[in-house]
Tab-separated table of C-alpha atoms and ligand atoms in Angstrom:
chain	number	residue	atom	x	y	z
A	1	UNK	CA	6.510	-198.255	-99.574
A	2	UNK	CA	3.838	-196.473	-97.479
A	3	UNK	CA	4.763	-197.098	-93.864
A	4	UNK	CA	2.177	-197.563	-91.153
A	5	UNK	CA	3.345	-194.275	-89.642
A	6	UNK	CA	2.494	-192.529	-92.902
A	7	UNK	CA	-0.999	-194.086	-92.811
A	8	UNK	CA	-1.415	-192.968	-89.204
A	9	UNK	CA	-0.466	-189.410	-90.199
A	10	UNK	CA	-3.022	-189.456	-93.012
A	11	UNK	CA	-5.801	-190.673	-90.726
A	12	UNK	CA	-5.033	-188.120	-88.042
A	13	UNK	CA	-4.417	-185.123	-90.242
A	14	UNK	CA	-7.509	-183.092	-89.254
A	15	UNK	CA	-6.537	-183.363	-85.590
A	16	UNK	CA	-2.908	-182.433	-86.375
A	17	UNK	CA	-4.163	-179.275	-88.031
A	18	UNK	CA	-6.458	-178.372	-85.122
A	19	UNK	CA	-3.556	-178.769	-82.729
A	20	UNK	CA	-1.324	-176.613	-84.898
A	21	UNK	CA	-3.962	-173.916	-84.753
A	22	UNK	CA	-3.820	-173.974	-80.940
A	23	UNK	CA	-0.077	-173.432	-81.094
A	24	UNK	CA	-0.525	-170.604	-83.595
A	25	UNK	CA	-2.964	-168.827	-81.267
A	26	UNK	CA	-0.148	-168.215	-78.777
A	27	UNK	CA	1.505	-164.895	-79.706
A	28	UNK	CA	5.077	-165.975	-78.970
A	29	UNK	CA	6.777	-162.858	-80.314
A	30	UNK	CA	10.304	-163.155	-78.977
A	31	UNK	CA	11.413	-159.570	-79.479
A	32	UNK	CA	8.555	-157.914	-77.524
A	33	UNK	CA	8.873	-157.961	-73.712
A	34	UNK	CA	5.073	-157.974	-73.305
A	35	UNK	CA	4.994	-161.437	-74.915
A	36	UNK	CA	7.504	-163.074	-72.592
A	37	UNK	CA	4.817	-165.164	-70.893
A	38	UNK	CA	3.396	-166.182	-74.280
A	39	UNK	CA	6.789	-167.462	-75.352
A	40	UNK	CA	6.895	-169.617	-72.243
A	41	UNK	CA	3.357	-170.865	-72.911
A	42	UNK	CA	4.377	-171.964	-76.407
A	43	UNK	CA	7.420	-173.738	-74.967
A	44	UNK	CA	5.267	-175.478	-72.360
A	45	UNK	CA	2.748	-176.600	-74.938
A	46	UNK	CA	5.555	-178.178	-76.986
A	47	UNK	CA	7.109	-179.795	-73.937
A	48	UNK	CA	3.776	-181.304	-72.877
A	49	UNK	CA	3.017	-182.513	-76.366
A	50	UNK	CA	6.424	-184.178	-76.718
A	51	UNK	CA	5.859	-185.957	-73.461
A	52	UNK	CA	2.287	-186.873	-74.457
A	53	UNK	CA	3.374	-188.543	-77.726
A	54	UNK	CA	5.889	-190.713	-75.880
A	55	UNK	CA	9.111	-188.750	-76.011
A	56	UNK	CA	11.008	-188.980	-72.737
A	57	UNK	CA	12.833	-186.606	-70.469
A	58	UNK	CA	10.807	-183.655	-71.810
A	59	UNK	CA	11.711	-180.451	-70.022
A	60	UNK	CA	12.417	-176.785	-70.440
A	61	UNK	CA	15.968	-175.520	-70.311
A	62	UNK	CA	16.178	-172.012	-68.934
A	63	UNK	CA	18.344	-169.429	-70.690
A	64	UNK	CA	18.879	-165.714	-70.144
A	65	UNK	CA	15.986	-165.258	-72.553
A	66	UNK	CA	13.157	-167.571	-73.575
A	67	UNK	CA	13.418	-171.244	-72.615
A	68	UNK	CA	14.603	-174.105	-74.791
A	69	UNK	CA	12.477	-177.240	-75.091
A	70	UNK	CA	14.254	-180.579	-74.887
A	71	UNK	CA	13.066	-184.187	-75.127
A	72	UNK	CA	14.631	-187.438	-76.223
A	73	UNK	CA	13.963	-191.055	-77.111
A	74	UNK	CA	17.114	-193.150	-77.055
A	75	UNK	CA	16.065	-196.784	-77.363
A	76	UNK	CA	17.554	-197.662	-80.743
A	77	UNK	CA	20.987	-199.049	-79.890
A	78	UNK	CA	23.343	-199.141	-82.841
A	79	UNK	CA	21.240	-196.615	-84.757
A	80	UNK	CA	22.233	-193.007	-85.369
A	81	UNK	CA	20.910	-190.138	-83.264
A	82	UNK	CA	19.049	-187.225	-84.804
A	83	UNK	CA	18.969	-183.774	-83.221
A	84	UNK	CA	15.635	-182.319	-84.307
A	85	UNK	CA	15.647	-178.498	-84.323
A	86	UNK	CA	13.048	-175.789	-84.877
A	87	UNK	CA	11.928	-172.524	-83.257
A	88	UNK	CA	8.663	-171.621	-81.573
A	89	UNK	CA	9.169	-167.866	-81.523
A	90	UNK	CA	7.723	-165.632	-84.206
A	91	UNK	CA	8.244	-162.173	-85.651
A	92	UNK	CA	6.006	-159.268	-84.603
A	93	UNK	CA	2.782	-159.228	-86.659
A	94	UNK	CA	2.761	-155.558	-87.652
A	95	UNK	CA	1.473	-153.883	-89.812
A	96	UNK	CA	-1.775	-155.308	-88.427
A	97	UNK	CA	-4.094	-153.501	-90.824
A	98	UNK	CA	-2.691	-155.465	-93.751
A	99	UNK	CA	-3.727	-158.877	-92.431
A	100	UNK	CA	-6.886	-160.271	-94.041
A	101	UNK	CA	-7.524	-162.336	-90.884
A	102	UNK	CA	-6.004	-161.667	-87.452
A	103	UNK	CA	-2.396	-162.884	-87.129
A	104	UNK	CA	-3.053	-164.963	-84.016
A	105	UNK	CA	-6.396	-166.356	-85.151
A	106	UNK	CA	-5.326	-169.048	-87.611
A	107	UNK	CA	-7.682	-169.070	-90.578
A	108	UNK	CA	-7.966	-171.471	-93.505
A	109	UNK	CA	-8.267	-169.938	-96.955
A	110	UNK	CA	-7.668	-171.548	-100.359
A	111	UNK	CA	-5.660	-174.486	-99.105
A	112	UNK	CA	-3.504	-172.556	-96.636
A	113	UNK	CA	-3.554	-171.757	-92.959
A	114	UNK	CA	-2.862	-168.063	-92.357
A	115	UNK	CA	-1.255	-166.897	-89.104
A	116	UNK	CA	1.959	-165.373	-87.816
A	117	UNK	CA	4.313	-168.332	-87.391
A	118	UNK	CA	2.273	-170.586	-89.710
A	119	UNK	CA	5.366	-171.523	-91.698
A	120	UNK	CA	8.137	-169.754	-89.725
A	121	UNK	CA	8.418	-171.865	-87.793
A	122	UNK	CA	5.566	-173.280	-85.711
A	123	UNK	CA	3.929	-175.096	-88.618
A	124	UNK	CA	7.221	-176.773	-89.416
A	125	UNK	CA	7.953	-177.568	-85.774
A	126	UNK	CA	4.539	-179.221	-85.726
A	127	UNK	CA	5.413	-181.333	-88.797
A	128	UNK	CA	8.378	-182.608	-86.793
A	129	UNK	CA	6.357	-183.328	-83.651
A	130	UNK	CA	3.611	-185.041	-85.640
A	131	UNK	CA	6.113	-187.149	-87.599
A	132	UNK	CA	7.521	-188.358	-84.265
A	133	UNK	CA	4.015	-189.001	-82.934
A	134	UNK	CA	3.097	-191.000	-86.037
A	135	UNK	CA	6.182	-193.194	-85.737
A	136	UNK	CA	5.734	-193.781	-82.014
A	137	UNK	CA	2.007	-194.441	-82.309
A	138	UNK	CA	2.153	-196.707	-85.352
A	139	UNK	CA	5.313	-198.656	-84.524
A	140	UNK	CA	5.639	-198.271	-80.758
A	141	UNK	CA	9.214	-197.111	-81.296
A	142	UNK	CA	11.356	-194.775	-83.376
A	143	UNK	CA	13.587	-196.035	-86.203
A	144	UNK	CA	16.568	-194.226	-84.683
A	145	UNK	CA	17.484	-192.257	-81.573
A	146	UNK	CA	16.033	-188.777	-81.386
A	147	UNK	CA	16.779	-185.688	-79.366
A	148	UNK	CA	14.528	-182.683	-79.839
A	149	UNK	CA	15.725	-179.122	-79.223
A	150	UNK	CA	13.383	-176.203	-79.901
A	151	UNK	CA	14.318	-172.606	-79.216
A	152	UNK	CA	12.342	-169.435	-78.647
A	153	UNK	CA	14.850	-166.784	-79.699
A	154	UNK	CA	15.743	-167.633	-83.275
A	155	UNK	CA	14.162	-164.437	-84.572
A	156	UNK	CA	16.251	-162.333	-82.201
A	157	UNK	CA	19.622	-163.935	-82.796
A	158	UNK	CA	19.417	-167.140	-80.748
A	159	UNK	CA	21.832	-166.287	-77.964
A	160	UNK	CA	20.360	-168.704	-75.435
A	161	UNK	CA	20.663	-171.757	-77.642
A	162	UNK	CA	24.103	-170.628	-78.844
A	163	UNK	CA	25.416	-170.589	-75.266
A	164	UNK	CA	23.835	-173.984	-74.556
A	165	UNK	CA	25.265	-175.580	-77.703
A	166	UNK	CA	28.689	-174.034	-77.111
A	167	UNK	CA	28.796	-175.756	-73.700
A	168	UNK	CA	28.576	-179.099	-75.563
A	169	UNK	CA	26.224	-180.789	-73.122
A	170	UNK	CA	25.985	-184.599	-73.256
A	171	UNK	CA	22.282	-184.145	-74.029
A	172	UNK	CA	23.190	-182.929	-77.483
A	173	UNK	CA	25.316	-185.885	-78.485
A	174	UNK	CA	24.019	-186.817	-81.923
A	175	UNK	CA	25.062	-187.788	-85.437
A	176	UNK	CA	23.199	-185.216	-87.474
A	177	UNK	CA	20.752	-182.349	-87.064
A	178	UNK	CA	17.372	-182.180	-88.761
A	179	UNK	CA	16.367	-178.547	-89.271
A	180	UNK	CA	12.887	-177.737	-90.585
A	181	UNK	CA	12.913	-173.972	-91.084
A	182	UNK	CA	13.484	-173.530	-94.814
A	183	UNK	CA	11.438	-173.757	-97.969
A	184	UNK	CA	10.859	-175.609	-101.210
A	185	UNK	CA	12.334	-173.878	-104.225
A	186	UNK	CA	8.971	-174.138	-105.991
A	187	UNK	CA	5.613	-175.797	-105.225
A	188	UNK	CA	5.873	-179.582	-105.500
A	189	UNK	CA	9.664	-179.510	-105.885
A	190	UNK	CA	11.421	-181.398	-103.067
A	191	UNK	CA	14.276	-179.283	-101.810
A	192	UNK	CA	17.152	-179.483	-99.391
A	193	UNK	CA	18.792	-176.271	-98.286
A	194	UNK	CA	22.560	-176.556	-98.092
A	195	UNK	CA	23.670	-173.032	-97.307
A	196	UNK	CA	22.555	-170.026	-95.277
A	197	UNK	CA	23.810	-166.484	-95.113
A	198	UNK	CA	25.143	-165.199	-91.826
A	199	UNK	CA	24.419	-161.778	-90.479
A	200	UNK	CA	25.403	-158.861	-88.301
A	201	UNK	CA	22.571	-156.731	-86.999
A	202	UNK	CA	23.709	-153.309	-85.868
A	203	UNK	CA	22.501	-149.985	-84.634
A	204	UNK	CA	24.153	-146.647	-85.318
A	205	UNK	CA	23.362	-143.872	-82.880
A	206	UNK	CA	24.295	-140.297	-83.772
A	207	UNK	CA	24.189	-137.586	-81.096
A	208	UNK	CA	24.448	-133.867	-81.696
A	209	UNK	CA	23.142	-131.266	-79.242
A	210	UNK	CA	22.676	-131.917	-75.520
A	211	UNK	CA	18.898	-131.789	-75.882
A	212	UNK	CA	16.231	-131.336	-78.569
A	213	UNK	CA	16.305	-127.802	-79.985
A	214	UNK	CA	13.950	-125.385	-81.780
A	215	UNK	CA	14.915	-125.763	-85.418
A	216	UNK	CA	14.319	-122.090	-86.164
A	217	UNK	CA	16.354	-120.757	-83.297
A	218	UNK	CA	19.233	-123.167	-83.776
A	219	UNK	CA	18.936	-124.435	-87.353
A	220	UNK	CA	22.056	-123.463	-89.264
A	221	UNK	CA	24.285	-123.737	-86.205
A	222	UNK	CA	23.359	-126.933	-84.351
A	223	UNK	CA	24.277	-130.305	-85.918
A	224	UNK	CA	21.324	-132.465	-86.937
A	225	UNK	CA	21.966	-136.138	-86.146
A	226	UNK	CA	19.386	-137.316	-88.709
A	227	UNK	CA	21.157	-135.436	-91.465
A	228	UNK	CA	24.473	-136.848	-90.241
A	229	UNK	CA	23.003	-140.332	-90.205
A	230	UNK	CA	21.579	-139.919	-93.691
A	231	UNK	CA	25.018	-138.857	-94.904
A	232	UNK	CA	26.613	-141.878	-93.273
A	233	UNK	CA	23.997	-144.300	-94.577
A	234	UNK	CA	24.296	-142.917	-98.090
A	235	UNK	CA	27.957	-143.869	-98.103
A	236	UNK	CA	27.442	-147.485	-97.055
A	237	UNK	CA	26.383	-148.728	-100.486
A	238	UNK	CA	26.793	-147.325	-103.978
A	239	UNK	CA	24.093	-147.097	-106.642
A	240	UNK	CA	25.009	-150.488	-108.056
A	241	UNK	CA	24.450	-152.140	-104.681
A	242	UNK	CA	28.116	-152.556	-103.875
A	243	UNK	CA	28.947	-152.197	-100.179
A	244	UNK	CA	31.538	-149.461	-99.704
A	245	UNK	CA	33.068	-150.689	-96.424
A	246	UNK	CA	36.760	-151.193	-97.289
A	247	UNK	CA	37.802	-154.857	-97.229
A	248	UNK	CA	34.234	-156.111	-96.816
A	249	UNK	CA	34.409	-158.512	-99.767
A	250	UNK	CA	37.980	-159.696	-99.253
A	251	UNK	CA	37.421	-163.130	-97.729
A	252	UNK	CA	34.388	-164.324	-99.686
A	253	UNK	CA	34.545	-167.892	-100.899
A	254	UNK	CA	32.471	-167.953	-104.104
A	255	UNK	CA	30.238	-170.900	-105.031
A	256	UNK	CA	31.891	-173.545	-107.181
A	257	UNK	CA	31.264	-173.620	-110.940
A	258	UNK	CA	29.241	-176.814	-110.398
A	259	UNK	CA	27.002	-175.181	-107.828
A	260	UNK	CA	26.483	-172.157	-110.071
A	261	UNK	CA	25.640	-174.440	-112.985
A	262	UNK	CA	23.076	-176.279	-110.853
A	263	UNK	CA	21.478	-172.952	-109.893
A	264	UNK	CA	21.153	-172.020	-113.562
A	265	UNK	CA	19.106	-175.186	-114.069
A	266	UNK	CA	16.595	-174.335	-111.354
A	267	UNK	CA	13.151	-173.293	-112.569
A	268	UNK	CA	13.516	-169.566	-111.953
A	269	UNK	CA	12.469	-166.533	-113.930
A	270	UNK	CA	13.778	-163.185	-112.693
A	271	UNK	CA	10.959	-161.214	-114.292
A	272	UNK	CA	8.320	-163.458	-112.750
A	273	UNK	CA	10.093	-163.130	-109.381
A	274	UNK	CA	10.111	-159.336	-109.724
A	275	UNK	CA	6.403	-159.166	-110.483
A	276	UNK	CA	4.909	-161.957	-108.402
A	277	UNK	CA	7.149	-162.072	-105.337
A	278	UNK	CA	8.814	-158.700	-104.978
A	279	UNK	CA	6.247	-156.506	-106.692
A	280	UNK	CA	8.621	-153.625	-107.413
A	281	UNK	CA	9.252	-151.632	-110.584
A	282	UNK	CA	12.682	-153.139	-110.930
A	283	UNK	CA	15.180	-155.290	-109.085
A	284	UNK	CA	18.399	-153.888	-107.701
A	285	UNK	CA	21.795	-155.261	-106.799
A	286	UNK	CA	25.256	-155.924	-108.058
A	287	UNK	CA	25.536	-156.133	-111.833
A	288	UNK	CA	26.969	-159.364	-113.198
A	289	UNK	CA	25.317	-161.605	-110.610
A	290	UNK	CA	21.996	-163.397	-111.036
A	291	UNK	CA	19.213	-162.899	-108.482
A	292	UNK	CA	19.976	-166.296	-106.953
A	293	UNK	CA	23.661	-165.423	-106.633
A	294	UNK	CA	22.862	-162.005	-105.174
A	295	UNK	CA	20.489	-163.418	-102.572
A	296	UNK	CA	22.366	-166.626	-101.716
A	297	UNK	CA	26.052	-166.049	-102.246
A	298	UNK	CA	26.731	-162.303	-102.029
A	299	UNK	CA	26.723	-160.167	-98.905
A	300	UNK	CA	24.238	-157.344	-98.651
A	301	UNK	CA	23.384	-154.417	-96.444
A	302	UNK	CA	19.932	-153.198	-95.473
A	303	UNK	CA	18.437	-150.453	-93.354
A	304	UNK	CA	15.414	-151.489	-91.294
A	305	UNK	CA	14.313	-148.336	-89.553
A	306	UNK	CA	15.432	-145.020	-88.149
A	307	UNK	CA	13.822	-144.560	-84.750
A	308	UNK	CA	13.960	-141.183	-83.039
A	309	UNK	CA	12.991	-137.601	-83.760
A	310	UNK	CA	9.461	-136.567	-84.563
A	311	UNK	CA	7.325	-139.188	-86.289
A	312	UNK	CA	3.825	-138.153	-85.211
A	313	UNK	CA	1.135	-136.782	-87.500
A	314	UNK	CA	1.621	-133.214	-88.705
A	315	UNK	CA	4.712	-131.091	-88.213
A	316	UNK	CA	7.063	-130.306	-85.362
A	317	UNK	CA	10.030	-128.031	-85.855
A	318	UNK	CA	12.699	-129.708	-83.827
A	319	UNK	CA	16.348	-130.631	-84.167
A	320	UNK	CA	16.475	-133.945	-82.338
A	321	UNK	CA	19.390	-134.495	-80.006
A	322	UNK	CA	19.897	-138.010	-81.278
A	323	UNK	CA	18.989	-140.327	-84.100
A	324	UNK	CA	19.450	-144.030	-84.631
A	325	UNK	CA	19.429	-146.375	-87.596
A	326	UNK	CA	19.061	-150.138	-87.569
A	327	UNK	CA	21.369	-151.589	-90.197
A	328	UNK	CA	22.094	-155.232	-90.942
A	329	UNK	CA	24.455	-157.013	-93.260
A	330	UNK	CA	24.078	-160.553	-94.591
A	331	UNK	CA	27.347	-162.440	-94.746
A	332	UNK	CA	28.391	-165.322	-96.977
A	333	UNK	CA	30.869	-168.169	-96.508
A	334	UNK	CA	34.381	-166.924	-95.862
A	335	UNK	CA	33.231	-163.803	-94.022
A	336	UNK	CA	33.066	-163.715	-90.225
A	337	UNK	CA	30.793	-161.568	-88.068
A	338	UNK	CA	33.729	-160.320	-85.968
A	339	UNK	CA	35.870	-159.131	-88.843
A	340	UNK	CA	32.936	-157.750	-90.848
A	341	UNK	CA	31.630	-155.792	-87.876
A	342	UNK	CA	35.099	-154.386	-87.143
A	343	UNK	CA	35.523	-153.149	-90.723
A	344	UNK	CA	32.061	-151.619	-90.745
A	345	UNK	CA	32.421	-149.911	-87.372
A	346	UNK	CA	35.765	-148.295	-88.256
A	347	UNK	CA	34.363	-147.103	-91.579
A	348	UNK	CA	31.237	-145.570	-90.022
A	349	UNK	CA	33.334	-143.817	-87.377
A	350	UNK	CA	35.623	-142.487	-90.080
A	351	UNK	CA	32.883	-141.088	-92.320
A	352	UNK	CA	30.798	-139.574	-89.496
A	353	UNK	CA	30.457	-135.855	-90.230
A	354	UNK	CA	31.809	-133.270	-87.747
A	355	UNK	CA	29.524	-132.203	-84.921
A	356	UNK	CA	28.055	-135.620	-84.088
A	357	UNK	CA	29.268	-138.484	-81.984
A	358	UNK	CA	28.424	-141.929	-83.297
A	359	UNK	CA	28.069	-145.216	-81.479
A	360	UNK	CA	28.113	-148.347	-83.608
A	361	UNK	CA	26.637	-151.270	-81.713
A	362	UNK	CA	26.315	-154.939	-82.574
A	363	UNK	CA	22.906	-156.294	-81.592
A	364	UNK	CA	23.353	-159.875	-82.726
A	365	UNK	CA	25.303	-161.893	-85.226
A	366	UNK	CA	25.505	-165.332	-86.755
A	367	UNK	CA	27.832	-167.148	-89.120
A	368	UNK	CA	27.089	-168.116	-92.683
A	369	UNK	CA	27.167	-171.838	-93.268
A	370	UNK	CA	27.404	-174.486	-95.923
A	371	UNK	CA	26.438	-178.023	-94.958
A	372	UNK	CA	28.188	-181.095	-96.345
A	373	UNK	CA	26.118	-183.113	-98.822
A	374	UNK	CA	28.283	-186.218	-99.129
A	375	UNK	CA	26.828	-188.099	-96.180
A	376	UNK	CA	24.274	-190.850	-95.640
A	377	UNK	CA	21.752	-188.500	-94.039
A	378	UNK	CA	21.493	-186.309	-97.130
A	379	UNK	CA	21.217	-189.492	-99.187
A	380	UNK	CA	18.474	-190.825	-96.934
A	381	UNK	CA	16.698	-187.477	-97.270
A	382	UNK	CA	16.753	-187.535	-101.064
A	383	UNK	CA	15.411	-191.116	-101.099
A	384	UNK	CA	12.564	-190.170	-98.777
A	385	UNK	CA	11.739	-186.995	-100.714
A	386	UNK	CA	11.713	-188.829	-104.033
A	387	UNK	CA	9.232	-191.312	-102.663
A	388	UNK	CA	6.883	-188.722	-101.180
A	389	UNK	CA	7.055	-186.041	-103.898
A	390	UNK	CA	7.808	-188.256	-106.912
A	391	UNK	CA	10.664	-186.031	-108.072
A	392	UNK	CA	14.388	-185.625	-107.627
A	393	UNK	CA	15.548	-183.248	-104.923
A	394	UNK	CA	17.071	-179.891	-105.763
A	395	UNK	CA	19.828	-178.453	-103.584
A	396	UNK	CA	19.575	-174.746	-102.922
A	397	UNK	CA	20.865	-172.133	-100.529
A	398	UNK	CA	18.791	-169.566	-98.665
A	399	UNK	CA	19.417	-165.871	-98.303
A	400	UNK	CA	18.092	-165.959	-94.745
A	401	UNK	CA	19.946	-166.989	-91.620
A	402	UNK	CA	19.487	-169.643	-88.949
A	403	UNK	CA	22.393	-168.833	-86.655
A	404	UNK	CA	22.471	-172.130	-84.765
A	405	UNK	CA	23.115	-174.295	-87.846
A	406	UNK	CA	26.730	-173.111	-88.056
A	407	UNK	CA	27.108	-173.779	-84.322
A	408	UNK	CA	25.834	-177.349	-84.700
A	409	UNK	CA	28.749	-177.976	-87.041
A	410	UNK	CA	31.357	-175.978	-85.125
A	411	UNK	CA	30.624	-177.103	-81.581
A	412	UNK	CA	28.957	-180.479	-82.022
A	413	UNK	CA	30.472	-181.627	-85.312
A	414	UNK	CA	27.013	-182.272	-86.724
A	415	UNK	CA	26.067	-182.092	-90.384
A	416	UNK	CA	22.600	-180.587	-90.771
A	417	UNK	CA	19.859	-181.791	-93.042
A	418	UNK	CA	17.789	-178.681	-93.752
A	419	UNK	CA	14.486	-180.120	-94.888
A	420	UNK	CA	11.728	-177.522	-94.837
A	421	UNK	CA	8.353	-177.179	-96.484
A	422	UNK	CA	7.640	-173.475	-96.830
A	423	UNK	CA	6.991	-171.850	-100.194
A	424	UNK	CA	8.695	-168.753	-101.584
A	425	UNK	CA	5.441	-166.749	-101.355
A	426	UNK	CA	4.515	-167.748	-97.788
A	427	UNK	CA	5.035	-164.159	-96.537
A	428	UNK	CA	7.589	-164.899	-93.829
A	429	UNK	CA	7.986	-161.922	-91.473
A	430	UNK	CA	5.261	-160.128	-93.461
A	431	UNK	CA	1.480	-159.722	-93.236
A	432	UNK	CA	-0.627	-162.762	-94.215
A	433	UNK	CA	2.000	-165.381	-93.452
A	434	UNK	CA	0.697	-168.784	-94.481
A	435	UNK	CA	1.528	-172.473	-94.607
A	436	UNK	CA	0.241	-174.567	-97.471
A	437	UNK	CA	-1.840	-177.424	-96.037
A	438	UNK	CA	-0.672	-179.894	-98.669
A	439	UNK	CA	2.901	-179.069	-97.677
A	440	UNK	CA	1.990	-179.561	-94.031
A	441	UNK	CA	0.726	-183.075	-94.839
A	442	UNK	CA	3.541	-184.000	-97.228
A	443	UNK	CA	6.060	-182.458	-94.841
A	444	UNK	CA	4.981	-184.835	-92.076
A	445	UNK	CA	5.189	-187.766	-94.504
A	446	UNK	CA	8.620	-186.651	-95.716
A	447	UNK	CA	9.970	-186.422	-92.178
A	448	UNK	CA	8.545	-189.824	-91.267
A	449	UNK	CA	10.111	-191.446	-94.309
A	450	UNK	CA	13.370	-189.564	-93.792
A	451	UNK	CA	13.715	-190.750	-90.196
A	452	UNK	CA	12.880	-194.293	-91.318
A	453	UNK	CA	15.521	-194.140	-94.063
A	454	UNK	CA	18.101	-192.532	-91.773
A	455	UNK	CA	17.593	-195.358	-89.299
A	456	UNK	CA	17.615	-198.146	-91.875
B	501	BES	N1	13.448	-169.382	-91.188
B	501	BES	C1	14.124	-168.136	-91.304
B	501	BES	C2	15.349	-168.205	-92.183
B	501	BES	C3	15.025	-168.591	-93.601
B	501	BES	C4	14.194	-167.812	-94.359
B	501	BES	C5	15.553	-169.737	-94.129
B	501	BES	C6	13.861	-168.193	-95.642
B	501	BES	C7	15.234	-170.109	-95.415
B	501	BES	C8	14.382	-169.343	-96.172
B	501	BES	C9	14.504	-167.682	-89.909
B	501	BES	O1	13.449	-167.787	-88.989
B	501	BES	C10	14.840	-166.229	-89.917
B	501	BES	O2	14.017	-165.436	-90.271
B	501	BES	N2	16.023	-165.920	-89.464
B	501	BES	C11	16.400	-164.567	-89.214
B	501	BES	C12	17.595	-164.689	-88.337
B	501	BES	C13	18.130	-163.459	-87.752
B	501	BES	C14	17.119	-162.658	-86.995
B	501	BES	C15	19.321	-163.781	-86.906
B	501	BES	C16	16.728	-163.868	-90.505
B	501	BES	O3	17.192	-164.510	-91.469
B	501	BES	O4	16.503	-162.662	-90.577
B	502	MN	MN1	12.539	-169.581	-89.102
B	503	MN	MN1	12.107	-166.019	-89.347
């Protein structure tokens, strides 16, 4: 039954998109200190918009990093309370030369809007804000109580929101969380995400000589920290993709046979995925596990960069005094960041070659999570999605991480409904990130209908 809020959203869609573009023009890159003020501007724009659409008590909550945005509307006695979550921070846009249009100048092309943050997560945050606006404008009220909490540090580990949630403030009292930061399994296929991997993001620093040295004068006698690091890194994973840290796999809770069977029924072709999404000669990873199992339910280890030494054009004959590597591991249910990091750190210290000192540092971490599906909010979500998309919902996991979702369960006792509208080829964290405009429109409709169903 098309609600009047859904009609309102349809009539106002061009304006919604223009407003989203204004949000996308703010380069709220959380990891880069030079964008600190931009992060605050994005937070302020959201706070003002929430207040403008009729949400109450809209304010910023300061953290040690970028501010949180809070607002609420609590005039539905006897109805449940939703905690609506998203993040306004984005990943750095580099490499800039690969963007077909500038990352912070949102541009429409073939039914998408292209910009850094288009889908991760400003576009999805805007679907939430515009769903709330549509309900408030069309009905003069919300069908349930709503608290909104947006953060600006999700892409850097989310420490500010984690501390706030762990303090269990009365402002976060709710019955469930609505998280819009995930994707559809395939275009047109309504999807709820029910599991996320956790992660530990680390840095290994190897130090050899007191200072940089001439590699001719000292080569053959002085330890080279890059060589040491390469030797360490080469022993973290074997050729089959198995992580070699002793004990790393011990506590994993595998998916149930039913969940695995459901994954086998998803429309997924590994060869198509290799060609169209990954674009590599072949896929890698542990033998005996499908791609979906390897990316959703198995831990993994990746190296992101090795800063240090000489990286300019041309040649420089130097033995650098130190070298670093950024290494992260994705964790799955059963594993904990604390134990996994401890095992990894001891192993790296043990295999470090003679002549170098290594420091193994944890930069940030987050737990893996599985959300319960046997609750009325998930049921309300599948009813709403069926109505808007005309198909039954599929339940999937994601290989990515949203650290706060586990904390919502642990500290606040909240089940999360992870209803997101990205697509697998939306180029998250990569050049030419996009958000499909049809998904933007249907996402707003889905959230409107979901909130109506959850409050019914
Ligand atoms: N929205 C993503 C997580 C995601 C990606 C969920 C794809 C579902 C499908 C989120 O913004 C993200 O990128 N998280 C980081 C978290 C990390 C920096 C702690 C990630 O997964 O790398
Ligand atoms: Mn995100
Ligand atoms: Mn992200």
